mmCIF file of C-alpha atoms in Angstrom:
data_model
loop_
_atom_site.group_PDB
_atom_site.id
_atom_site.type_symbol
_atom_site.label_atom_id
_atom_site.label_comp_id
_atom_site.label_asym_id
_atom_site.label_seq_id
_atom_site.Cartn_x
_atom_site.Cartn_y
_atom_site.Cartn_z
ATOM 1 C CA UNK A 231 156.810 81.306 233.510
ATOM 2 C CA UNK A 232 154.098 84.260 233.182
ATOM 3 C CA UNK A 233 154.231 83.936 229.373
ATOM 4 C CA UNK A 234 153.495 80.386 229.534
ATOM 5 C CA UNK A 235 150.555 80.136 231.902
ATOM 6 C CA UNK A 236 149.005 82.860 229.900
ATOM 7 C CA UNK A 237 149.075 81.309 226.538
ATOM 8 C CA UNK A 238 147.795 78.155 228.190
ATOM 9 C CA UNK A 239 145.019 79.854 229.620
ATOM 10 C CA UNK A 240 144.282 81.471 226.139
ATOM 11 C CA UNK A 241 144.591 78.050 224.652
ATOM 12 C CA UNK A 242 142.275 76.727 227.064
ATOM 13 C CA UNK A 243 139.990 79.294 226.357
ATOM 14 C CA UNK A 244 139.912 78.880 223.149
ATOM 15 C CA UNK A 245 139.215 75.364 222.833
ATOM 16 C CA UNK A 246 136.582 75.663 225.275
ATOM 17 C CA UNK A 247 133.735 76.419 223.230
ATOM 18 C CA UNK A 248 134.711 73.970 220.335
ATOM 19 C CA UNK A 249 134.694 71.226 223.232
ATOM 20 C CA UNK A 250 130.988 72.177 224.473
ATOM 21 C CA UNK A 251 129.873 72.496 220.943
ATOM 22 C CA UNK A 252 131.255 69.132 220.733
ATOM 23 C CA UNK A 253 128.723 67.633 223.532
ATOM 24 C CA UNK A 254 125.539 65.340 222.221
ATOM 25 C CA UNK A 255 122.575 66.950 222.377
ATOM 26 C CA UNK A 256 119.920 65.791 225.385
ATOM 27 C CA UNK A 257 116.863 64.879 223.647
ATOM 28 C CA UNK A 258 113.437 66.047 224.983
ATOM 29 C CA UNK A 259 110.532 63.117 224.772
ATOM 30 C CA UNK A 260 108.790 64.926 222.160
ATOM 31 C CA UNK A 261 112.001 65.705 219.919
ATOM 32 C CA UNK A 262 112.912 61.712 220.614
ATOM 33 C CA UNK A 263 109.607 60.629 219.641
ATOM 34 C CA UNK A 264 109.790 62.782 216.547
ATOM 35 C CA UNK A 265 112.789 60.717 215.523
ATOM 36 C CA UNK A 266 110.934 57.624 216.538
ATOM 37 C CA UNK A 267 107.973 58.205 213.710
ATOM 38 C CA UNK A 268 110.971 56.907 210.953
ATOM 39 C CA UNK A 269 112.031 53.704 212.562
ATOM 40 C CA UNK A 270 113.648 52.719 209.226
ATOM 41 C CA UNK A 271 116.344 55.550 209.881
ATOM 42 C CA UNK A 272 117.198 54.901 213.805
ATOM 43 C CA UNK A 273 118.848 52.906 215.818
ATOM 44 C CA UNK A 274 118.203 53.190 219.364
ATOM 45 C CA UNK A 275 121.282 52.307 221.342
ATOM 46 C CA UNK A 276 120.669 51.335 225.089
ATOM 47 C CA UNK A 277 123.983 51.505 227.003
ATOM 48 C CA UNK A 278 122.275 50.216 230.343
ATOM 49 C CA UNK A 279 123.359 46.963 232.496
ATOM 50 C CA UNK A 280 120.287 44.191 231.876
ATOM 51 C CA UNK A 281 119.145 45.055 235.710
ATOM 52 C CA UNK A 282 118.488 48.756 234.831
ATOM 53 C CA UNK A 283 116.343 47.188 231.508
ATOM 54 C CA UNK A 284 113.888 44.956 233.674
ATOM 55 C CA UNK A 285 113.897 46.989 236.787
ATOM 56 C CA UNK A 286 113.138 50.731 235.141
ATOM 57 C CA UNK A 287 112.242 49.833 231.796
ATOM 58 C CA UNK A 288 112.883 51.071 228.091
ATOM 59 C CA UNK A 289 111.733 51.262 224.864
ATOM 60 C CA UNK A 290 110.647 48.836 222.200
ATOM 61 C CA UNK A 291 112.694 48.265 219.944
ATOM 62 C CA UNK A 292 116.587 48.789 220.812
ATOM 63 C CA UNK A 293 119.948 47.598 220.520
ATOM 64 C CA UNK A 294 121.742 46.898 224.095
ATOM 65 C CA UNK A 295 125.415 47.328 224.183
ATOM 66 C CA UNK A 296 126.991 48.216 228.093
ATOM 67 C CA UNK A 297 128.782 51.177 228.529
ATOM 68 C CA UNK A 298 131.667 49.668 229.283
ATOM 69 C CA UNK A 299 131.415 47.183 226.326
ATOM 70 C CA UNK A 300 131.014 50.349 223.574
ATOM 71 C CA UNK A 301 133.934 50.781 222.072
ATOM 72 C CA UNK A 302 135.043 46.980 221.339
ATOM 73 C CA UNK A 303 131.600 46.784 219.862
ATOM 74 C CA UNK A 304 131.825 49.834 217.313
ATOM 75 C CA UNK A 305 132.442 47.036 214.320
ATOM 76 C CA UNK A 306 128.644 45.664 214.928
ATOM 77 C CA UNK A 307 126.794 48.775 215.129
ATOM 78 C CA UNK A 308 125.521 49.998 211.913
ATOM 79 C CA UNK A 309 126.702 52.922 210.392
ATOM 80 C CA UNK A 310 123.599 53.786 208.015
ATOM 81 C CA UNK A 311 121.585 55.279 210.477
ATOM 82 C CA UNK A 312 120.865 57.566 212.738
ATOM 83 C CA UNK A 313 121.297 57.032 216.629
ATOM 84 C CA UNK A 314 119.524 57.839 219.898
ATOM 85 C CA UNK A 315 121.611 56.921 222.827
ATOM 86 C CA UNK A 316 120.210 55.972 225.922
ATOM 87 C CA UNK A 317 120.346 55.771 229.489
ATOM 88 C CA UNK A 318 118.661 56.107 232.782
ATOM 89 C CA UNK A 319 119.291 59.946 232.553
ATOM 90 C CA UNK A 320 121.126 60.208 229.971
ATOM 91 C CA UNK A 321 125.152 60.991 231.291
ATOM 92 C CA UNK A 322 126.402 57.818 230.292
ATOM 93 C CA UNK A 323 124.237 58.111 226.958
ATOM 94 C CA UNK A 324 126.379 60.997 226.295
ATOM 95 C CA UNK A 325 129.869 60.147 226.947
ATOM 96 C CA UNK A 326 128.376 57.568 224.493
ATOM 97 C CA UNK A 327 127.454 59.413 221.824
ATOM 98 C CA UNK A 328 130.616 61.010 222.038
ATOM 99 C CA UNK A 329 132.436 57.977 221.912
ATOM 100 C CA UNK A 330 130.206 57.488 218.577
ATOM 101 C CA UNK A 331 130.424 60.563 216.731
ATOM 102 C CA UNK A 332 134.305 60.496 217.349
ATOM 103 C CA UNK A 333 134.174 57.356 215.599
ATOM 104 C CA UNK A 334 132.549 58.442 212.391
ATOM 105 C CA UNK A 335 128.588 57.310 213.533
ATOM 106 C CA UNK A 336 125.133 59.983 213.049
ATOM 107 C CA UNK A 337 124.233 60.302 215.836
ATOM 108 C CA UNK A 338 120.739 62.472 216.800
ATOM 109 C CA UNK A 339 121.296 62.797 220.506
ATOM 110 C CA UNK A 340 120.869 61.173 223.996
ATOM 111 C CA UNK A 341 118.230 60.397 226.484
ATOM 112 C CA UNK A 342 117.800 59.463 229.828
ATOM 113 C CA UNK A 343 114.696 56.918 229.892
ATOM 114 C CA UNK A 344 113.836 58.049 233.327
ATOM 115 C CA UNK A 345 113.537 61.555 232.205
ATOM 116 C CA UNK A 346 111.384 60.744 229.132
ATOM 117 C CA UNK A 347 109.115 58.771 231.563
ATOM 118 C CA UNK A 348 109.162 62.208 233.837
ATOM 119 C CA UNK A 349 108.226 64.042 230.679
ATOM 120 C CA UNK A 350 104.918 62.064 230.224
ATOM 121 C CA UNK A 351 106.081 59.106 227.828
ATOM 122 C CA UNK A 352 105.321 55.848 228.421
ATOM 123 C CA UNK A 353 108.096 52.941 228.564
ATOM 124 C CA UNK A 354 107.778 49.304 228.038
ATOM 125 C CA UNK A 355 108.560 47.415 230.784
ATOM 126 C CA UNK A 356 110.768 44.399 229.951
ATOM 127 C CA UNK A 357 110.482 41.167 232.520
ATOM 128 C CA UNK A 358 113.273 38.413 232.066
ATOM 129 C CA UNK A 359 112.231 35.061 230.626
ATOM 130 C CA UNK A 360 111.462 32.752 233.691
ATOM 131 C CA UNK A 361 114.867 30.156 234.126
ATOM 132 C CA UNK A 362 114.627 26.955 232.603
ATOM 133 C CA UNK A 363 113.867 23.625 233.746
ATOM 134 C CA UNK A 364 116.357 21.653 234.932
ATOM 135 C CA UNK A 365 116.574 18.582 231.861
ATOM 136 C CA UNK A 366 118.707 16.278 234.723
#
């Protein structure tokens, strides 16, 4: 019984690093922005529910896929360029890009858009359309 909790500890062990090697990178604003000066190679990938978009606010140009909604949505995200992940500060951003990499995607990193407003950038802030008229 020794013998075998030993080798699984060594096994652990040794798969530890590979799995924290394995972990996206959390972009700083100024590396972020850095990728943001070639727009033509980055997609921005917002995993945050509409209410965290209008109520904190984001950036300006993004696609906006849930969290929860990720992985049924791999098929529409392109795979030609490089993503940013985000999030408020940036946990689900990286489970994420994770999710993403494991599936064959570039991605750069994640970032929590709260923490790249704390860092001195500047986000836009989104307001919903006003509802519609009534056409009774």
């Amino acid at each position: 019984m020794k013998t075998i909790a030993r080798i699984s500890l060594i096994a652990l062990l040794l798969a530890a690093p590979s799995l924290a090697s394995a972990e996206t990178k959390r972009l700083t604003r100024v590396e972020f922005d850095a990728l943001r000066a070639n727009p033509s190679k980055l997609l921005v990938l917002d995993v945050r529910r509409p209410d965290e978009l209008t109520s904190i606010g984001g950036f300006g140009i993004y696609l906006s896929i849930q969290a929860a909604d990720l992985e049924k949505s791999l098929a529409w995200i392109p795979k030609d360029r490089t993503i940013v992940t985000v999030s408020n500060h940036a946990s689900r951003a990286v489970r994420a890009a994770d999710l993403l990499t494991t599936n064959g995607f570039t991605v750069a990193g994640a970032i929590g858009a709260q923490d790249y407003e704390a860092e001195g950038g500047t986000l836009v802030k989104i307001v919903p359309p006003p509802p519609r008229a009534s056409s009774n």
